[in-house]
Tab-separated table of N, CA and C in Angstrom:
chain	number	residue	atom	x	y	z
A	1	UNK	N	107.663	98.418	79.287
A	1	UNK	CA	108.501	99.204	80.168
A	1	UNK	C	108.153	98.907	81.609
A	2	UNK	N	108.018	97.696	82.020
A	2	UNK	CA	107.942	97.344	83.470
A	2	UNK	C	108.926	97.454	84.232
A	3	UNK	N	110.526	98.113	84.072
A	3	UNK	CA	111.340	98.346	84.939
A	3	UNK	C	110.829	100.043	85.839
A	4	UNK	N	110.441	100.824	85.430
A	4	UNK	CA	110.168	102.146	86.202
A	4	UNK	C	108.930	102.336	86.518
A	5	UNK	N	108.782	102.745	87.742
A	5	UNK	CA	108.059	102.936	88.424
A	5	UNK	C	107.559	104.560	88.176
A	6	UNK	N	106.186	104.468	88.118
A	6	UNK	CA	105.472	106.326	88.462
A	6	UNK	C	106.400	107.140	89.644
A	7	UNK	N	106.182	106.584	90.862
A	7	UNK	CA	107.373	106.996	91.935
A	7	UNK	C	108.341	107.839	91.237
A	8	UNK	N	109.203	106.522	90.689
A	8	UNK	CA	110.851	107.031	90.407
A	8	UNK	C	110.396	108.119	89.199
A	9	UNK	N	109.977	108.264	88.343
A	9	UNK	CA	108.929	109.052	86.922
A	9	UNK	C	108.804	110.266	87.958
A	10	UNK	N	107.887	110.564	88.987
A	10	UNK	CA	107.709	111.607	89.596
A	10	UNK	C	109.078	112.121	90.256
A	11	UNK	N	109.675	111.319	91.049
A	11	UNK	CA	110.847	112.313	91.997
A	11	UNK	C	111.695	112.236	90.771
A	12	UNK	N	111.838	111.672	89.576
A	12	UNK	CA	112.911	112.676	88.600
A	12	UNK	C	112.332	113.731	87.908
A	13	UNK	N	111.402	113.870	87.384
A	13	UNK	CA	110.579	115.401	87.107
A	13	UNK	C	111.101	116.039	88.643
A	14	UNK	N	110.891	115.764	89.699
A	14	UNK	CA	110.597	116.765	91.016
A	14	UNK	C	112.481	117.317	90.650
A	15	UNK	N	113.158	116.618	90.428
A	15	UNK	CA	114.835	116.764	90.211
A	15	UNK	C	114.894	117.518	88.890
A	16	UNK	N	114.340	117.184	87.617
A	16	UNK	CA	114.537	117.860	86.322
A	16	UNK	C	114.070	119.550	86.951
A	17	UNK	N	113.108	119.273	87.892
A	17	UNK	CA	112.374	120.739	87.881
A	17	UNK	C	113.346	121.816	88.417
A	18	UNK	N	113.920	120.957	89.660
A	18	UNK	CA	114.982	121.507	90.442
A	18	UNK	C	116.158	122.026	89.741
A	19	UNK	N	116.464	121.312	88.887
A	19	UNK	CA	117.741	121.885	87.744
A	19	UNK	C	117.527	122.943	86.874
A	20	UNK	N	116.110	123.154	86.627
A	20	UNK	CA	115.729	123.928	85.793
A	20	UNK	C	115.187	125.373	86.119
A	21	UNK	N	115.197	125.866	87.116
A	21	UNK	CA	115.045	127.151	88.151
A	21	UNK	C	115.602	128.214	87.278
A	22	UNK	N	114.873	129.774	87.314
A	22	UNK	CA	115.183	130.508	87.055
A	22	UNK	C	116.665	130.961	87.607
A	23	UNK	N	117.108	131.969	86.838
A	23	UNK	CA	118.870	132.743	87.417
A	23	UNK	C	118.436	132.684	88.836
A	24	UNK	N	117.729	133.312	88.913
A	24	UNK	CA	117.146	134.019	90.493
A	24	UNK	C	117.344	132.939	91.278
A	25	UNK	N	116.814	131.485	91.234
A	25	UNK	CA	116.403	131.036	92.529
A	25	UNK	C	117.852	129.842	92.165
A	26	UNK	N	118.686	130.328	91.290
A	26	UNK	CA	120.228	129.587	91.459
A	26	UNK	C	120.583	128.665	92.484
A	27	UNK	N	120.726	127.429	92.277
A	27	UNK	CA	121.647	126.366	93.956
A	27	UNK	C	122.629	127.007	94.020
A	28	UNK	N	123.318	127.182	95.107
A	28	UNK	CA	124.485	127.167	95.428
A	28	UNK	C	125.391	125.900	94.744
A	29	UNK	N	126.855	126.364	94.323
A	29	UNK	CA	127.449	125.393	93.368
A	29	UNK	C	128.008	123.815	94.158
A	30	UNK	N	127.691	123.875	95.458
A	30	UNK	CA	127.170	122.444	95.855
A	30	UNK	C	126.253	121.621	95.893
A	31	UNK	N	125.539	122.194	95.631
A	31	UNK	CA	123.326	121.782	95.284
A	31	UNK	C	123.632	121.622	93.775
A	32	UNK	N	124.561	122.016	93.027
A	32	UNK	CA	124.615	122.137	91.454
A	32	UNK	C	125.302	121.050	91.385
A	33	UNK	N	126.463	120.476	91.849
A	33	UNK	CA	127.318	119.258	92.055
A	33	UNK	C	126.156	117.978	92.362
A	34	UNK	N	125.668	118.184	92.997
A	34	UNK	CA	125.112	117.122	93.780
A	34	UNK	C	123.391	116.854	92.223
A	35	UNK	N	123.234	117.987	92.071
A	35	UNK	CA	122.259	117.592	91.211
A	35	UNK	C	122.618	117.073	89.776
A	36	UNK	N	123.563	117.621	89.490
A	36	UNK	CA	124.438	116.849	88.318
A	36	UNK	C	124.530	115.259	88.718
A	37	UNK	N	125.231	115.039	89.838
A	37	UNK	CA	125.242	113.778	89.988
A	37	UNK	C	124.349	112.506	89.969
A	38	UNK	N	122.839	112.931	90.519
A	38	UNK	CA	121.588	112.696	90.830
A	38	UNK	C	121.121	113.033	89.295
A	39	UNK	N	121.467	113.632	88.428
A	39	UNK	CA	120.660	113.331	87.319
A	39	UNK	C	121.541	112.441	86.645
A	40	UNK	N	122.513	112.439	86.631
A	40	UNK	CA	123.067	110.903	86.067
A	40	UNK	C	122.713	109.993	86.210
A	41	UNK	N	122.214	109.822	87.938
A	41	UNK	CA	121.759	108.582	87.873
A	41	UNK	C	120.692	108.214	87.204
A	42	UNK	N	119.445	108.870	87.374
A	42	UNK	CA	118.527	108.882	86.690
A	42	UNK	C	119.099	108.362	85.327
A	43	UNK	N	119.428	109.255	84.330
A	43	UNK	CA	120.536	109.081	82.927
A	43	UNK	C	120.842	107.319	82.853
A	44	UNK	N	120.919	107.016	83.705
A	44	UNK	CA	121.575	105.503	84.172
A	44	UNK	C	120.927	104.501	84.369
A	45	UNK	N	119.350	104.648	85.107
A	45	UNK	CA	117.950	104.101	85.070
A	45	UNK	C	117.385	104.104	83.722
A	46	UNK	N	117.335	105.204	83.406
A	46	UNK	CA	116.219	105.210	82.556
A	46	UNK	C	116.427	104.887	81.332
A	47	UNK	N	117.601	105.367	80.897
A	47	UNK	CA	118.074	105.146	79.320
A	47	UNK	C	118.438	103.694	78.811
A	48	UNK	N	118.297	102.561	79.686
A	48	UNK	CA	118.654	101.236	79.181
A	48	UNK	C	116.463	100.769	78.602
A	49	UNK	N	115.820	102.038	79.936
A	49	UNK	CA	114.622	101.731	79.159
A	49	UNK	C	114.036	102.614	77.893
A	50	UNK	N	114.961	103.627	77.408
A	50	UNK	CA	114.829	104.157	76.073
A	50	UNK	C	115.193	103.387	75.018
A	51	UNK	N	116.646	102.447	75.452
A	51	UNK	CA	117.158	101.710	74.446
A	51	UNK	C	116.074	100.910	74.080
A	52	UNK	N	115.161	100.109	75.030
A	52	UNK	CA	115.206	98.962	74.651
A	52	UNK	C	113.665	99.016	74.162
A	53	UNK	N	113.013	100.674	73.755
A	53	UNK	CA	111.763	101.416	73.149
A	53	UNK	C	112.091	100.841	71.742
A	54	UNK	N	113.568	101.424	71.075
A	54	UNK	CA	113.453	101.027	69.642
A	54	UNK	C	112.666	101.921	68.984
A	55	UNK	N	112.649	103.454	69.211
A	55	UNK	CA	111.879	104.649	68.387
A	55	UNK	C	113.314	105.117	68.110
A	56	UNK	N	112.460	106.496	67.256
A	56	UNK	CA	113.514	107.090	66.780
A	56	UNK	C	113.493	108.370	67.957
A	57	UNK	N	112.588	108.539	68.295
A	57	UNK	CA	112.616	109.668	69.735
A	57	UNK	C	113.347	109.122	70.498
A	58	UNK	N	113.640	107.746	70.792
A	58	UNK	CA	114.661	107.573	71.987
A	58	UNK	C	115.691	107.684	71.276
A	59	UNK	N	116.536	106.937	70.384
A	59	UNK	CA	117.670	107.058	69.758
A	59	UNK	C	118.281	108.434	69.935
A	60	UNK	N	117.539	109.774	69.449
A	60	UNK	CA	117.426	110.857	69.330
A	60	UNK	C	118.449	111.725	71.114
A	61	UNK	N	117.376	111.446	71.594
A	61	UNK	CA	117.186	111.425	73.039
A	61	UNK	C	118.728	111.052	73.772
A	62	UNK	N	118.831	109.381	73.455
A	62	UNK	CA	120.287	108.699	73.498
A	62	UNK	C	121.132	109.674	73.027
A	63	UNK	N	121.364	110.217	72.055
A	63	UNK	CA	122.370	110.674	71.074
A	63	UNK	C	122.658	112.437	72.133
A	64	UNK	N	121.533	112.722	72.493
A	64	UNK	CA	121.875	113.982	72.719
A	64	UNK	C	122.657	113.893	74.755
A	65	UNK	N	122.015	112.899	74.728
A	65	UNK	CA	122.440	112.547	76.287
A	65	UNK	C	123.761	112.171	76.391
A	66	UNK	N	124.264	111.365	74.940
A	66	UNK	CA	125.957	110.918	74.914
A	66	UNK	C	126.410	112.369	74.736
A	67	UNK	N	126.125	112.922	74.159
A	67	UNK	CA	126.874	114.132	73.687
A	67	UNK	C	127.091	115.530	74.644
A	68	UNK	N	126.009	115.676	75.619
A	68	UNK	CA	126.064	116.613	76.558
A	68	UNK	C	127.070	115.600	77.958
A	69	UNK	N	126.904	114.621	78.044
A	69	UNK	CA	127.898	113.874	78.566
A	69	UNK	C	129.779	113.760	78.297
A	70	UNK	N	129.623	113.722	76.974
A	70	UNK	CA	131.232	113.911	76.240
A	70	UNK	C	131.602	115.648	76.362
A	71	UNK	N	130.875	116.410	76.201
A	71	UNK	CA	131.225	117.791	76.477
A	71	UNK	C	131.440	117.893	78.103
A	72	UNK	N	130.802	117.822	78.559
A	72	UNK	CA	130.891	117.701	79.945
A	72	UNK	C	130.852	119.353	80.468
A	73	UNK	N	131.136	120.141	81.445
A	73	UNK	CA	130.890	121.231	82.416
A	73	UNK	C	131.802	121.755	81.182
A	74	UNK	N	131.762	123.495	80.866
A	74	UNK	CA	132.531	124.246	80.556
A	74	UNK	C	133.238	124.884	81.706
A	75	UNK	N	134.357	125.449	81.271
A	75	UNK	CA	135.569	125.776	82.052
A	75	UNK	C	134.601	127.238	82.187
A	76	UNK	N	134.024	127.944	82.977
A	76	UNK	CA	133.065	129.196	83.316
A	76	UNK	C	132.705	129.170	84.246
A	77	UNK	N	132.361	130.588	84.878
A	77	UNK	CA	131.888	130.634	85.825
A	77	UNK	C	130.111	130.460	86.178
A	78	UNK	N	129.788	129.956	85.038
A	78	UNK	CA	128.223	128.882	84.795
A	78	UNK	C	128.212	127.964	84.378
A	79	UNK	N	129.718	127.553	84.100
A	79	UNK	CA	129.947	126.005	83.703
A	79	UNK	C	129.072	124.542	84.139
A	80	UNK	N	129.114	124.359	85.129
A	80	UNK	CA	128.659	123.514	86.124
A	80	UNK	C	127.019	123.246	86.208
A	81	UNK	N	126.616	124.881	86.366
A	81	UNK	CA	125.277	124.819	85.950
A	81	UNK	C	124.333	124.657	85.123
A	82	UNK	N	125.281	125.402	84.139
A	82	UNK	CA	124.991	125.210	82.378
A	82	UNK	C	124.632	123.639	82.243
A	83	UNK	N	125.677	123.118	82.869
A	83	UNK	CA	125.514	120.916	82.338
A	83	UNK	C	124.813	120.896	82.757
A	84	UNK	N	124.774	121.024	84.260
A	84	UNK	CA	123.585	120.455	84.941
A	84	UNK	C	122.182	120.889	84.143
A	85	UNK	N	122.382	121.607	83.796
A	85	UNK	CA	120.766	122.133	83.106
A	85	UNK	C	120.781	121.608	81.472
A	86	UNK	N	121.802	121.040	80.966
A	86	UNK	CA	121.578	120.236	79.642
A	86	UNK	C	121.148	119.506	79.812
A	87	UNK	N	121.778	118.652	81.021
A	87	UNK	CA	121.519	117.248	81.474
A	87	UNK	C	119.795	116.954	81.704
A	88	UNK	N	119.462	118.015	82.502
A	88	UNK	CA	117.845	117.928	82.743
A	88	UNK	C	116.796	117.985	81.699
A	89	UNK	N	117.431	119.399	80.319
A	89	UNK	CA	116.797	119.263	79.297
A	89	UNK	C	116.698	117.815	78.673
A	90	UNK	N	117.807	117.128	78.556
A	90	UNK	CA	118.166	115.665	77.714
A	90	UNK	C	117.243	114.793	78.941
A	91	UNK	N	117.035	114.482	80.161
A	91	UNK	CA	115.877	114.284	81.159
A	91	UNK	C	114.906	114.173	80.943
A	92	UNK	N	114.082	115.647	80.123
A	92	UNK	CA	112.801	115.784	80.770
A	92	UNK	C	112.888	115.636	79.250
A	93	UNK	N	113.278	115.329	78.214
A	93	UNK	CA	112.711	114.573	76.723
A	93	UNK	C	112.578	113.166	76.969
A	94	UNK	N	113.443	112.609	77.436
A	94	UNK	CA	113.373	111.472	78.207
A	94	UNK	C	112.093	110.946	79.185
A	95	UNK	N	111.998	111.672	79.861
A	95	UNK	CA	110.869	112.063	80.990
A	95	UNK	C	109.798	111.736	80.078
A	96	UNK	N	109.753	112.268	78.961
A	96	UNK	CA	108.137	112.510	78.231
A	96	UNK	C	107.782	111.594	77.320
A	97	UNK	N	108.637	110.924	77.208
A	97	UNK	CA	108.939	109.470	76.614
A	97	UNK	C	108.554	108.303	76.629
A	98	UNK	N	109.146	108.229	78.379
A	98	UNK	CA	108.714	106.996	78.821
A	98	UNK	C	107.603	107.140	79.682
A	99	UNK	N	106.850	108.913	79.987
A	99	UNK	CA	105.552	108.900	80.233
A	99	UNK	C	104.795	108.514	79.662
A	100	UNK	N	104.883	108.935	78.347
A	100	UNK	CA	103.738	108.072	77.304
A	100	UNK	C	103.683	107.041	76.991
A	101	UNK	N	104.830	106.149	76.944
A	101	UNK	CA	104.790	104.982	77.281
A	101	UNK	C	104.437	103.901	78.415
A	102	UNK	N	104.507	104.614	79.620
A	102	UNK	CA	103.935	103.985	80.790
A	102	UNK	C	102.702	104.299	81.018
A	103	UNK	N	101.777	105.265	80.753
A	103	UNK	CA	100.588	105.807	80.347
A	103	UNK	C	99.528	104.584	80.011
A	104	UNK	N	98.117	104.401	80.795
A	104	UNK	CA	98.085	103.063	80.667
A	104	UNK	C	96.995	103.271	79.071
């Protein structure tokens, strides 16, 4: 797994963490837009280096990331946030993944 860097590993935890905030400390639903977007990318980095693990934890991982992707935001008034916060869960399995794998 020589494509990711600890760096990029740390500021997406620092982003999974951010998505993952109690009710209380809620983004505003432009901080919720913008973090949805920003965890895609991540989603977009990282998962060509899950594919190319060949476990069944990534496959797993893959599968749940296509699928909170094909559902996409519910029509609600926590819609938006709700994804955004699947998205981070499907992240930070991800996250723990290719920590142990980059782990020297």
């Amino acid at each position: 797994m020589a494509g990711i860097e600890q760096a990029e590993l740390d500021a997406g935890a620092r982003l999974i963490a951010r998505a993952l905030v109690p009710f209380e400390q809620k983004p505003t639903d432009g901080e919720i837009a913008g973090i949805a977007v920003d965890l895609q990318v991540y989603g977009d980095l990282w998962f060509p280096e899950a594919a190319a693990l060949d476990s069944a934890d990534a496959v797993r991982v893959l599968d749940e990331w296509n699928a909170v992707l094909r559902e996409g935001p519910a029509d609600s008034p926590f819609g938006r946030w709700t994804h955004a916060r699947a998205l981070a869960r499907v992240l930070r399995r991800l996250h723990a993944l290719l920590s142990r794998v980059a782990a020297p």
